[in-house]
Short mmCIF file of C-alpha atoms in Angstrom, two decimals:
data_model
loop_
_atom_site.label_atom_id
_atom_site.label_comp_id
_atom_site.label_asym_id
_atom_site.label_seq_id
_atom_site.Cartn_x
_atom_site.Cartn_y
_atom_site.Cartn_z
CA MET A 997 90.90 91.17 94.12
CA CYS A 998 90.40 88.27 91.67
CA GLY A 999 91.33 87.74 88.06
CA LEU A 1000 89.03 86.64 85.25
CA ALA A 1001 89.63 85.63 81.54
CA GLY A 1002 87.73 84.13 78.72
CA GLU A 1003 87.33 83.59 74.92
CA LEU A 1004 84.19 83.61 72.79
CA ARG A 1005 84.60 82.14 69.28
CA LEU A 1006 82.67 84.02 66.58
CA ASP A 1007 83.43 81.69 63.68
CA GLY A 1008 81.41 78.62 64.74
CA SER A 1009 84.33 76.65 66.03
CA PRO A 1010 84.64 75.50 69.61
CA SER A 1011 86.76 77.56 71.85
CA ASP A 1012 90.10 76.10 72.95
CA LEU A 1013 90.47 75.80 76.67
CA SER A 1014 94.25 75.92 76.39
CA VAL A 1015 93.99 79.60 75.35
CA VAL A 1016 92.37 80.54 78.68
CA ARG A 1017 94.80 78.25 80.56
CA SER A 1018 97.61 80.25 79.02
CA MET A 1019 96.12 83.38 80.39
CA LEU A 1020 95.58 82.38 84.01
CA PRO A 1021 99.24 82.44 85.14
CA MET A 1022 99.18 86.20 84.37
CA LEU A 1023 96.32 86.54 86.80
CA ALA A 1024 97.75 84.39 89.61
CA LYS A 1025 98.88 87.40 91.70
CA ARG A 1026 95.25 88.74 91.60
CA GLY A 1027 93.89 85.44 92.87
CA PRO A 1028 96.33 83.23 94.71
CA ASP A 1029 93.75 81.03 96.48
CA ASP A 1030 91.98 79.06 93.79
CA GLU A 1031 91.76 78.50 90.05
CA GLY A 1032 88.94 77.33 87.89
CA THR A 1033 87.92 76.88 84.22
CA TYR A 1034 84.76 76.24 82.31
CA ALA A 1035 84.07 75.26 78.69
CA ASP A 1036 80.80 75.40 76.77
CA GLY A 1037 81.08 75.14 73.03
CA ALA A 1038 82.14 78.46 71.71
CA LEU A 1039 82.99 79.90 75.19
CA THR A 1040 85.76 79.12 77.63
CA LEU A 1041 86.08 80.98 81.00
CA GLY A 1042 88.94 81.11 83.59
CA HIS A 1043 89.14 82.49 87.05
CA ARG A 1044 91.74 83.16 89.76
CA ARG A 1045 90.25 83.73 93.21
CA LEU A 1046 91.25 85.77 96.22
CA SER A 1047 88.98 84.63 98.98
CA ILE A 1048 87.34 87.48 100.87
CA ILE A 1049 83.59 86.57 101.18
CA ASP A 1050 82.36 82.99 101.69
CA LEU A 1051 85.75 81.27 101.92
CA SER A 1052 84.16 77.88 101.18
CA ASP A 1053 84.27 75.83 97.89
CA ARG A 1054 80.66 76.80 97.34
CA ALA A 1055 81.92 80.21 96.12
CA HIS A 1056 84.26 78.63 93.56
CA GLN A 1057 84.39 80.27 90.12
CA PRO A 1058 83.46 80.08 87.31
CA MET A 1059 80.11 79.73 89.05
CA VAL A 1060 77.61 77.68 87.11
CA ASP A 1061 73.84 77.77 87.72
CA GLU A 1062 72.46 74.85 85.78
CA GLU A 1063 68.87 75.67 86.55
CA LEU A 1064 69.08 79.22 85.34
CA ALA A 1065 71.58 78.37 82.53
CA LEU A 1066 73.94 81.15 83.56
CA VAL A 1067 77.79 81.05 84.14
CA LEU A 1068 79.68 83.79 85.87
CA VAL A 1069 83.28 84.97 86.48
CA PHE A 1070 83.50 87.89 88.76
CA ASN A 1071 86.17 90.31 90.24
CA GLY A 1072 85.15 92.72 92.95
CA THR A 1073 82.84 93.22 95.86
CA ILE A 1074 79.07 93.92 96.03
CA TYR A 1075 78.43 95.88 99.19
CA ASN A 1076 74.68 95.56 99.13
CA TYR A 1077 74.56 91.89 98.40
CA PRO A 1078 72.79 91.00 101.70
CA GLU A 1079 69.90 93.28 100.85
CA LEU A 1080 69.74 91.99 97.27
CA ARG A 1081 69.90 88.44 98.51
CA ASN A 1082 66.93 89.00 100.77
CA GLU A 1083 64.88 90.59 97.93
CA LEU A 1084 65.73 87.77 95.60
CA THR A 1085 64.85 85.24 98.25
CA GLY A 1086 61.43 86.98 98.50
CA LEU A 1087 61.06 86.45 94.71
CA GLY A 1088 61.55 82.69 95.13
CA TYR A 1089 65.25 82.27 94.48
CA SER A 1090 67.29 79.90 96.59
CA PHE A 1091 71.05 80.02 97.33
CA ARG A 1092 73.70 77.45 97.98
CA SER A 1093 76.53 79.82 98.83
CA HIS A 1094 76.82 82.76 101.23
CA GLY A 1095 78.72 85.42 99.21
CA ASP A 1096 78.02 88.03 96.56
CA THR A 1097 78.93 86.02 93.46
CA GLU A 1098 75.74 83.92 93.41
CA VAL A 1099 73.71 87.08 94.12
CA ILE A 1100 74.85 88.52 90.77
CA ILE A 1101 73.72 85.40 88.89
CA LYS A 1102 70.21 85.45 90.46
CA ALA A 1103 69.86 89.23 90.04
CA TRP A 1104 70.83 88.94 86.38
CA HIS A 1105 68.09 86.28 85.89
CA ALA A 1106 65.55 88.39 87.77
CA TRP A 1107 66.29 91.82 86.21
CA GLY A 1108 68.54 91.32 83.32
CA LYS A 1109 70.86 94.21 82.34
CA ASP A 1110 68.89 96.36 84.83
CA SER A 1111 70.54 94.43 87.64
CA ALA A 1112 73.81 96.35 87.07
CA LYS A 1113 71.99 99.48 88.25
CA ARG A 1114 71.14 97.66 91.56
CA LEU A 1115 74.73 96.70 92.41
CA VAL A 1116 76.50 98.88 94.89
CA GLY A 1117 80.18 98.19 94.84
CA MET A 1118 83.25 97.74 92.60
CA PHE A 1119 82.95 95.00 90.01
CA ALA A 1120 83.90 93.63 86.71
CA PHE A 1121 82.19 90.45 85.51
CA ALA A 1122 81.41 88.30 82.52
CA ILE A 1123 78.19 86.43 82.48
CA TRP A 1124 77.36 83.71 79.85
CA ASP A 1125 73.73 83.14 78.99
CA ARG A 1126 73.71 79.63 77.71
CA LYS A 1127 70.10 79.69 76.36
CA ALA A 1128 70.51 82.91 74.41
CA GLY A 1129 74.14 82.19 73.38
CA GLN A 1130 75.16 85.66 74.59
CA LEU A 1131 78.20 86.92 76.62
CA HIS A 1132 77.77 90.03 78.72
CA LEU A 1133 80.78 92.05 79.98
CA VAL A 1134 79.94 94.52 82.80
CA ARG A 1135 82.04 97.08 84.59
CA ASP A 1136 81.25 99.18 87.68
CA ARG A 1137 80.24 102.86 87.56
CA LEU A 1138 83.65 104.46 87.96
CA GLY A 1139 85.76 101.67 86.57
CA ILE A 1140 87.47 100.68 89.80
CA LYS A 1141 87.87 97.18 88.57
CA PRO A 1142 89.51 96.56 85.24
CA LEU A 1143 88.18 94.67 82.27
CA TYR A 1144 90.19 94.46 79.03
CA TYR A 1145 89.35 92.71 75.84
CA ALA A 1146 91.02 91.84 72.49
CA PRO A 1147 88.62 91.78 69.58
CA ALA A 1148 89.48 89.80 66.45
CA GLN A 1149 87.59 88.58 63.40
CA ASP A 1150 87.08 85.02 64.73
CA TYR A 1151 87.05 85.53 68.49
CA LEU A 1152 86.78 87.90 71.39
CA ARG A 1153 89.11 87.44 74.43
CA PHE A 1154 88.89 89.34 77.64
CA ALA A 1155 90.75 89.50 80.95
CA SER A 1156 91.46 91.47 84.13
CA ASN A 1157 94.83 92.69 82.80
CA THR A 1158 96.58 93.20 79.52
CA GLN A 1159 99.35 90.71 80.40
CA ALA A 1160 96.84 87.83 80.18
CA LEU A 1161 95.67 88.96 76.77
CA LEU A 1162 99.23 89.25 75.52
CA ALA A 1163 99.99 85.75 76.90
CA ALA A 1164 97.25 84.29 74.74
CA GLY A 1165 98.89 85.72 71.64
CA GLY A 1166 97.37 87.29 68.51
CA VAL A 1167 97.35 90.85 69.78
CA ASP A 1168 98.00 93.74 67.51
CA CYS A 1169 100.77 95.51 69.45
CA ARG A 1170 101.10 98.57 67.28
CA ILE A 1171 100.83 101.91 69.17
CA ASP A 1172 97.35 103.48 69.16
CA PRO A 1173 97.88 107.13 68.17
CA VAL A 1174 94.78 108.30 70.02
CA ALA A 1175 95.84 106.58 73.20
CA LEU A 1176 99.40 107.88 72.87
CA HIS A 1177 98.03 111.46 72.62
CA TYR A 1178 95.98 110.96 75.78
CA HIS A 1179 98.83 109.23 77.61
CA LEU A 1180 101.30 112.12 76.99
CA THR A 1181 98.86 114.95 77.66
CA LEU A 1182 96.56 113.70 80.48
CA HIS A 1183 98.99 112.58 83.26
CA ALA A 1184 99.33 109.12 81.57
CA VAL A 1185 95.57 108.54 81.72
CA VAL A 1186 94.07 106.76 78.75
CA PRO A 1187 90.22 106.91 78.80
CA ALA A 1188 88.21 103.87 77.60
CA PRO A 1189 87.89 102.20 75.19
CA HIS A 1190 91.49 102.95 74.18
CA THR A 1191 94.78 101.39 75.49
CA LEU A 1192 98.22 102.14 74.06
CA LEU A 1193 98.00 98.94 72.03
CA GLN A 1194 95.72 98.89 69.06
CA GLY A 1195 94.70 95.33 69.65
CA ILE A 1196 93.56 95.78 73.24
CA ARG A 1197 90.45 97.74 74.32
CA LYS A 1198 88.93 98.32 77.76
CA LEU A 1199 85.31 98.42 78.68
CA ALA A 1200 84.23 101.96 79.67
CA PRO A 1201 82.97 102.36 83.28
CA GLY A 1202 79.25 102.14 83.74
CA HIS A 1203 78.78 100.07 80.51
CA ILE A 1204 77.69 96.59 79.43
CA LEU A 1205 79.10 95.04 76.30
CA THR A 1206 76.98 92.18 74.90
CA VAL A 1207 78.63 89.95 72.31
CA ARG A 1208 76.72 87.22 70.32
CA GLN A 1209 78.12 84.21 68.58
CA ASP A 1210 77.51 85.69 65.24
CA GLY A 1211 79.87 88.54 66.10
CA SER A 1212 77.22 91.24 66.56
CA GLN A 1213 77.77 93.48 69.58
CA GLU A 1214 75.78 95.97 71.66
CA LEU A 1215 77.27 98.56 73.93
CA GLN A 1216 74.96 99.92 76.60
CA ARG A 1217 75.53 102.58 79.16
CA TYR A 1218 73.68 101.85 82.39
CA TRP A 1219 74.88 104.71 84.51
CA THR A 1220 75.75 108.34 84.16
CA LEU A 1221 76.99 110.75 86.82
CA GLN A 1222 74.30 113.39 87.58
CA ALA A 1223 76.36 116.45 88.40
CA LYS A 1224 74.32 119.24 89.99
CA ARG A 1225 74.99 122.65 91.48
CA PRO A 1226 75.03 122.49 95.28
CA ASP A 1227 71.97 123.41 97.30
CA ARG A 1228 72.55 127.04 98.39
CA SER A 1229 70.15 126.68 101.23
CA VAL A 1230 72.49 124.21 103.01
CA ASP A 1231 75.03 125.86 105.30
CA GLU A 1232 78.56 124.83 106.00
CA GLN A 1233 77.78 122.85 109.14
CA GLN A 1234 75.04 120.88 107.39
CA TRP A 1235 77.44 120.07 104.57
CA ILE A 1236 80.02 118.77 107.00
CA GLU A 1237 77.40 116.57 108.55
CA ARG A 1238 76.23 115.24 105.14
CA VAL A 1239 79.76 114.43 104.06
CA HIS A 1240 80.52 112.78 107.42
CA THR A 1241 77.37 110.57 107.07
CA ALA A 1242 78.24 109.60 103.48
CA LEU A 1243 81.81 108.78 104.33
CA LYS A 1244 80.93 106.72 107.40
CA LEU A 1245 78.30 104.73 105.34
CA ALA A 1246 81.02 104.03 102.71
CA VAL A 1247 83.37 102.75 105.38
CA GLU A 1248 80.69 100.60 107.09
CA ARG A 1249 79.72 99.09 103.79
CA ARG A 1250 83.27 97.97 103.23
CA LEU A 1251 83.54 96.52 106.65
CA ARG A 1252 80.46 94.38 106.78
CA ILE A 1253 81.03 92.40 103.58
CA SER A 1254 84.45 90.94 104.40
CA ASP A 1255 84.97 87.56 106.18
CA VAL A 1256 88.64 88.47 106.83
CA PRO A 1257 90.18 91.39 108.75
CA VAL A 1258 90.49 94.86 107.14
CA GLY A 1259 93.45 97.25 107.53
CA VAL A 1260 94.32 100.79 106.19
CA LEU A 1261 97.19 102.02 104.06
CA LEU A 1262 98.08 105.02 106.21
CA SER A 1263 100.22 107.72 104.56
CA GLY A 1264 99.54 110.27 107.25
CA GLY A 1265 97.74 112.52 104.82
CA LEU A 1266 94.16 113.75 105.33
CA ASP A 1267 92.43 111.03 103.34
CA SER A 1268 93.92 107.92 104.98
CA SER A 1269 93.92 109.46 108.37
CA LEU A 1270 90.26 110.26 108.11
CA LEU A 1271 89.63 106.58 107.24
CA VAL A 1272 91.33 105.53 110.46
CA GLY A 1273 89.12 107.92 112.40
CA LEU A 1274 85.92 106.71 110.67
CA LEU A 1275 86.81 103.04 111.33
CA ALA A 1276 87.29 103.94 114.99
CA GLU A 1277 83.81 105.52 114.98
CA CYS A 1278 82.46 102.27 113.50
CA GLY A 1279 83.77 100.39 116.43
CA VAL A 1280 86.80 98.71 114.90
CA ARG A 1281 89.44 97.79 117.46
CA ASN A 1282 93.12 96.68 116.97
CA LEU A 1283 93.01 98.14 113.54
CA LYS A 1284 96.07 97.33 111.42
CA THR A 1285 97.78 100.28 109.64
CA TYR A 1286 100.56 100.21 107.14
CA THR A 1287 103.05 102.97 106.07
CA VAL A 1288 105.92 102.98 103.59
CA GLY A 1289 108.85 105.37 103.56
CA PHE A 1290 112.06 105.81 101.54
CA GLU A 1291 115.45 107.37 101.87
CA ASP A 1292 115.62 111.12 102.41
CA GLN A 1293 116.80 113.33 99.50
CA PRO A 1294 118.39 116.77 99.89
CA GLU A 1295 115.32 118.47 98.51
CA GLU A 1296 112.70 116.51 100.42
CA SER A 1297 111.95 113.86 103.04
CA GLY A 1298 111.56 110.33 101.78
CA ASN A 1299 108.74 109.51 104.28
CA GLU A 1300 105.87 110.96 106.12
CA PHE A 1301 106.25 108.83 109.30
CA GLU A 1302 105.80 111.86 111.66
CA TYR A 1303 102.25 112.35 110.33
CA SER A 1304 101.29 108.69 110.33
CA ASP A 1305 102.87 108.21 113.79
CA ALA A 1306 100.57 110.92 115.20
CA VAL A 1307 97.54 109.14 113.77
CA VAL A 1308 98.74 105.75 115.21
CA GLU A 1309 99.22 107.38 118.58
CA ARG A 1310 95.78 108.96 118.52
CA PHE A 1311 93.90 105.78 117.62
CA SER A 1312 96.25 103.16 119.02
CA THR A 1313 96.38 101.18 115.82
CA GLU A 1314 98.50 98.05 115.34
CA HIS A 1315 101.03 99.82 113.10
CA HIS A 1316 103.49 98.36 110.50
CA GLN A 1317 106.19 100.67 109.20
CA TYR A 1318 108.26 99.74 106.16
CA HIS A 1319 111.47 101.57 105.19
CA ILE A 1320 112.63 100.76 101.69
CA PRO A 1321 116.21 101.73 100.67
CA ASN A 1322 116.91 103.39 97.29
CA ASP A 1323 118.83 100.46 95.91
CA GLU A 1324 115.87 98.27 96.53
CA VAL A 1325 113.54 100.66 94.73
CA ILE A 1326 115.83 100.72 91.65
CA ARG A 1327 116.26 96.91 91.67
CA ARG A 1328 112.52 96.36 91.80
CA LEU A 1329 111.50 99.09 89.35
CA PRO A 1330 111.44 96.75 86.24
CA GLU A 1331 109.28 94.26 88.15
CA ALA A 1332 106.85 96.99 89.15
CA ILE A 1333 106.54 98.14 85.65
CA GLN A 1334 106.08 94.57 84.36
CA ASN A 1335 103.09 94.20 86.72
CA MET A 1336 101.36 97.38 85.41
CA ALA A 1337 98.40 96.55 83.17
CA GLU A 1338 98.99 100.01 81.62
CA PRO A 1339 101.95 102.40 81.95
CA MET A 1340 101.85 104.57 85.12
CA VAL A 1341 104.17 107.54 85.62
CA ALA A 1342 103.16 108.78 89.06
CA GLN A 1343 106.07 108.71 91.54
CA ASP A 1344 104.11 106.65 94.01
CA ALA A 1345 103.37 103.78 91.61
CA VAL A 1346 106.45 101.78 92.77
CA ALA A 1347 105.81 102.70 96.39
CA PHE A 1348 102.35 101.24 96.25
CA TYR A 1349 103.64 98.14 94.61
CA LEU A 1350 106.27 97.57 97.23
CA LEU A 1351 103.90 98.41 100.09
CA SER A 1352 101.23 96.10 98.77
CA GLU A 1353 103.72 93.33 98.56
CA GLN A 1354 104.58 93.74 102.20
CA VAL A 1355 101.01 94.20 103.36
CA SER A 1356 99.80 91.14 101.53
CA GLN A 1357 101.96 88.95 103.68
CA ASP A 1358 99.97 90.14 106.73
CA ILE A 1359 96.42 90.92 105.61
CA ARG A 1360 94.12 90.54 102.58
CA VAL A 1361 91.91 93.63 102.58
CA VAL A 1362 92.81 97.18 103.10
CA GLN A 1363 91.13 100.54 102.70
CA SER A 1364 92.98 103.51 101.27
CA GLY A 1365 92.42 107.18 100.48
CA GLN A 1366 92.89 106.80 96.73
CA GLY A 1367 90.41 108.89 94.67
CA ALA A 1368 89.65 111.39 97.29
CA ASP A 1369 91.31 114.36 95.53
CA GLU A 1370 89.18 113.63 92.50
CA VAL A 1371 86.00 113.49 94.46
CA PHE A 1372 86.66 116.51 96.73
CA GLY A 1373 88.69 118.66 94.18
CA GLY A 1374 91.82 118.45 96.25
CA TYR A 1375 94.32 119.00 93.47
CA PHE A 1376 95.84 122.48 93.03
CA TRP A 1377 94.52 122.84 89.50
CA TYR A 1378 90.80 122.80 90.43
CA PRO A 1379 90.70 126.26 92.15
CA ARG A 1380 93.01 127.72 89.40
CA MET A 1381 90.68 126.61 86.69
CA GLN A 1382 87.70 128.01 88.58
CA ALA A 1383 89.33 131.43 89.24
CA GLU A 1384 90.30 132.28 85.68
CA PRO A 1385 87.96 133.73 83.10
CA GLY A 1386 87.64 132.38 79.54
CA GLU A 1387 86.35 129.35 77.71
CA ASP A 1388 86.11 126.14 79.75
CA ILE A 1389 88.43 124.14 77.55
CA ASP A 1390 91.09 126.81 77.63
CA ARG A 1391 91.11 126.99 81.40
CA PHE A 1392 91.17 123.18 81.63
CA ALA A 1393 94.03 122.89 79.11
CA ARG A 1394 96.20 125.54 80.72
CA HIS A 1395 96.23 123.91 84.17
CA TYR A 1396 95.77 120.18 83.36
CA PHE A 1397 97.26 119.25 80.04
CA ASP A 1398 100.94 118.12 80.34
CA ARG A 1399 101.77 119.62 76.96
CA SER A 1400 100.23 121.25 73.97
CA HIS A 1401 99.46 119.38 70.78
CA ALA A 1402 102.50 121.15 69.14
CA ASP A 1403 104.70 119.90 71.85
CA PHE A 1404 103.31 116.39 71.49
CA ALA A 1405 103.87 116.52 67.77
CA SER A 1406 107.53 117.56 68.22
CA SER A 1407 108.18 114.66 70.62
CA VAL A 1408 106.81 111.61 68.76
CA CYS A 1409 107.24 109.94 65.41
CA ALA A 1410 105.46 111.79 62.60
CA GLU A 1411 103.29 108.76 61.74
CA LEU A 1412 101.81 108.88 65.20
CA VAL A 1413 100.78 112.50 64.94
CA GLU A 1414 97.18 113.05 63.79
CA ARG A 1415 94.67 115.36 65.42
CA ASP A 1416 94.56 117.07 68.82
CA TYR A 1417 92.56 114.11 70.28
CA THR A 1418 92.83 115.22 73.91
CA ARG A 1419 91.40 118.76 73.33
CA GLU A 1420 88.57 117.28 71.16
CA MET A 1421 87.62 114.70 73.81
CA ILE A 1422 87.75 117.16 76.78
CA SER A 1423 85.79 119.73 74.80
CA ASP A 1424 82.99 117.19 74.13
CA LEU A 1425 82.95 116.20 77.77
CA LEU A 1426 82.71 119.76 79.01
CA ARG A 1427 79.73 120.43 76.75
CA GLN A 1428 77.79 117.47 78.18
#
């Protein structure tokens, strides 16, 4: 991953490069390999790079295309950039680098905002149109890559994490009552555009925010999930084949765009074990896998090594096993929390932080099974919701909400209690 930051002045004054420079140290862990800045009147940009594709200086960011008058800072990976590059070359564009960053610039010039629809991958980027004097903030379809911004009367600042925005100062740090309601009722999830701080917003997945120097803004949704009922004419075996094909394609895409080795975070569960099997199908040899475990407790085991060991034996991976004692977890807990862009309460949050730290010393890119339960309905509440009669919102609330609005109201300060924001939002979404 990389880190991006920037400021656009809205009051006619030039942007101060020192503001962006104050944000970059908070992004250093995201991009340890390179740092760059850019200033152009009302706009300043900053970038911290983790080199994955095109490791040369030609892929340095911010990337400036003088001929097209476009400047880009980008975090993420575009899996179909080779195909887009070939198409753009056929349209007459030439390239000086070999990665996906420059492809975004040429695609934006060729197709404008519609270029976002053509990008297959995970991404957050800011692109500055010097001729039009417009800044465009763009986030991928599912919000895999983060993009936060702090709006103010005289400027708009943005960054890959909240820590960078806080470092720049001037953020309204009062609690957002809407976000707090979401946080305490939706498993600590706060949907965009809210964050727990009133002065920091986040760009919604699948959206483009255009900001002009006069302060006017335009928010455009470029993608919507098309949820459809399954085709009843397809039998179980055909579904298995279709899912297998789709998963293998996803794995292959993530393999072919990296100029560095790729490993797997292997818990031993179905999702990560399946990744190892698919990578083996794709011909990967000497695959590196990584597992973390903790001390056992009377009520449960602290690791799943027996399951990950079976996968390692089956596919002969180059396995790395980390055992972290409890006193280390407690000692590092404040640090893990400090590095969260937003509060997380899942029990594996610290585990992922400590595992990632260890893995980063050996490899730069890993695949993981994160998100599979959401895509395939793996959580226990999905079948329970489906099995019960009644209104959709009631079934959803009964099995997913952490607490009722009444319980929420009894547990927070009275000035933070307003409406039942969570029920209102979920009701609206279920009607769409």
